[in-house]
C-alpha positions as a Markdown table, in Angstrom:
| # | Residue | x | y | z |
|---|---|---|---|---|
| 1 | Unk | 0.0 | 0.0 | 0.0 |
| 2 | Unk | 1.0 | 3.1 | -0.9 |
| 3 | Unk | 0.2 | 7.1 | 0.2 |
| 4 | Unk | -2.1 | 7.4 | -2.5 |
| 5 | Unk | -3.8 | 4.1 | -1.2 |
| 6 | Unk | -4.1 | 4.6 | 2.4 |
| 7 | Unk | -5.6 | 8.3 | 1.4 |
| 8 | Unk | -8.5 | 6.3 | -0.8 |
| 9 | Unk | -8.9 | 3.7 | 2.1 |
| 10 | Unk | -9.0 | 6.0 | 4.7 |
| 11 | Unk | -11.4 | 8.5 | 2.7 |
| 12 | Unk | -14.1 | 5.0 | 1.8 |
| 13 | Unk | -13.7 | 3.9 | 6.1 |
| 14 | Unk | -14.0 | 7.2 | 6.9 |
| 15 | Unk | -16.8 | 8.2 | 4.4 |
| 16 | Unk | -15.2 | 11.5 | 3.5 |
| 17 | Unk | -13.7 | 12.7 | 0.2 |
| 18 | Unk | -10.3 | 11.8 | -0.7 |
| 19 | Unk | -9.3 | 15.4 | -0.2 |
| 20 | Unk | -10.0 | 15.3 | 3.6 |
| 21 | Unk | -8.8 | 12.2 | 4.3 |
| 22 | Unk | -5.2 | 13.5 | 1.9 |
| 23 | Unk | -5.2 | 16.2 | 4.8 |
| 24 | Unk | -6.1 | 13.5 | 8.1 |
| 25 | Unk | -3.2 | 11.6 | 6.8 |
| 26 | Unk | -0.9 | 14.3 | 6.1 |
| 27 | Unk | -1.8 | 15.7 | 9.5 |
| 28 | Unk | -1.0 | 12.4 | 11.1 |
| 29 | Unk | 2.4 | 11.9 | 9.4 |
| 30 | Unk | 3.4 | 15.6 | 10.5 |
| 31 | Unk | 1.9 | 14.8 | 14.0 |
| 32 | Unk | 4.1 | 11.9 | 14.1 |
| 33 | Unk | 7.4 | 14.0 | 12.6 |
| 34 | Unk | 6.8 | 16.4 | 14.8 |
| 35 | Unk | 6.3 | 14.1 | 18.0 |
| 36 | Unk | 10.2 | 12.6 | 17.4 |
| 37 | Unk | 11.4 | 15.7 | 16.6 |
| 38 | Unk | 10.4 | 16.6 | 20.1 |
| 39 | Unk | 10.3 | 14.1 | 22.5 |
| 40 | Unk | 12.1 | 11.5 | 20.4 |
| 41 | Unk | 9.2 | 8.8 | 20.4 |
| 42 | Unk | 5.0 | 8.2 | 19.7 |
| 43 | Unk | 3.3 | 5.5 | 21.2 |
| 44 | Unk | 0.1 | 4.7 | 19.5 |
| 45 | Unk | -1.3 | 1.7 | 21.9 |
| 46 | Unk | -2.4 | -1.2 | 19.9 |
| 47 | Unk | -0.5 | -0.2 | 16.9 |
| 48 | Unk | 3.2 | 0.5 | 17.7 |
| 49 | Unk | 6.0 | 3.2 | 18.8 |
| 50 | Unk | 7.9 | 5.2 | 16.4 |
| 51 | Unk | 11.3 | 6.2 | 18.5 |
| 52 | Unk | 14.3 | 8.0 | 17.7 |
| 53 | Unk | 17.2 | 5.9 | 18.0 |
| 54 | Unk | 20.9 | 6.5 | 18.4 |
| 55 | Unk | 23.7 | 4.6 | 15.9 |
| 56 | Unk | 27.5 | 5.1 | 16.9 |
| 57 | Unk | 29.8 | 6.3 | 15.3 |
| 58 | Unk | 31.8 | 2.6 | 13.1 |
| 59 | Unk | 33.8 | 2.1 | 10.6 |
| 60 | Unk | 32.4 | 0.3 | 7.3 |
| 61 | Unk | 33.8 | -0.6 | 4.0 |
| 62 | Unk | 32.9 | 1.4 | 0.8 |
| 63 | Unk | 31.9 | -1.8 | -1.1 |
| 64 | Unk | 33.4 | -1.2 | -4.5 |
| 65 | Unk | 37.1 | -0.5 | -3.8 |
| 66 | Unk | 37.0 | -2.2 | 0.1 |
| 67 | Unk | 38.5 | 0.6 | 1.2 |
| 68 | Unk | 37.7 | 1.6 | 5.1 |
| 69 | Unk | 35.9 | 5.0 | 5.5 |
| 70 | Unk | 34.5 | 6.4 | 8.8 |
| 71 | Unk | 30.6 | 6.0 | 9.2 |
| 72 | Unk | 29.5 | 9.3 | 11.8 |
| 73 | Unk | 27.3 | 8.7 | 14.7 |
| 74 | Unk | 23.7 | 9.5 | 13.7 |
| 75 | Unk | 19.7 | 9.2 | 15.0 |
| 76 | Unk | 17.5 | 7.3 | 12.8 |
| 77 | Unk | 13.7 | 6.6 | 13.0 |
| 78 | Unk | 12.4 | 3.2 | 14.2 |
| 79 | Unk | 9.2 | 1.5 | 14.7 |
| 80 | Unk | 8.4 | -1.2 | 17.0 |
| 81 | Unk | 4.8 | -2.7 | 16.2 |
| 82 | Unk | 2.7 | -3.3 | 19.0 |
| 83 | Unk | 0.8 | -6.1 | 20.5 |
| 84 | Unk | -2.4 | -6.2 | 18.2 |
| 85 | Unk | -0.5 | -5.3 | 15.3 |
| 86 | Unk | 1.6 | -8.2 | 16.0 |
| 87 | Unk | -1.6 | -10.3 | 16.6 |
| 88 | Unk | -3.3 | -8.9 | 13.5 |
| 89 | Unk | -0.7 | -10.0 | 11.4 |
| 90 | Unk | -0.3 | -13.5 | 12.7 |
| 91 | Unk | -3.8 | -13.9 | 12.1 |
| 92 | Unk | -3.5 | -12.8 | 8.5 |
| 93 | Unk | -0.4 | -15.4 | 7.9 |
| 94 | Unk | -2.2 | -18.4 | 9.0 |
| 95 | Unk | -5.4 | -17.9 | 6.7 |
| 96 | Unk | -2.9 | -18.3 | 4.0 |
């Protein structure tokens, strides 16, 4: 599923045009940005937890010449799924 797709599924659940629903989920994705921007982690219960997450500062290989370069520490976004997400999906695999 794609942006375009959750906008038309949320818009035909919802029962409002595709142009509210394009704002709802634009609104939730800044909600969400702006939520780790700030405190560095969302928790939506029964879903998951977006977090921020710290990576160190290593040193890699640049792949074509195998030459060692210097990978800087950086934060990257995470998601953990929660419990009925988790259960929802283990559902889904055994119908098939």
């Amino acid at each position: 599923m794609n942006k375009g797709e959750l906008i038309e599924t949320v818009s035909s659940k919802a029962e409002i045009t595709k142009a509210e629903a394009g704002r709802v989920v634009n609104a939730t994705l800044d909600a969400i940005n702006a939520g780790l921007k700030a405190d560095g982690k969302v928790v939506l219960p029964g879903f998951g937890t977006f977090e921020v997450r710290s990576r160190t500062a290593r040193v890699g290989r640049n792949p074509r010449t195998g030459e060692q370069i210097k990978i800087k520490a950086t934060k990257v976004p995470a998601f953990k799924p929660g419990k009925g997400m988790k259960e929802n999906i283990a559902k889904t695999s055994k119908k098939k």
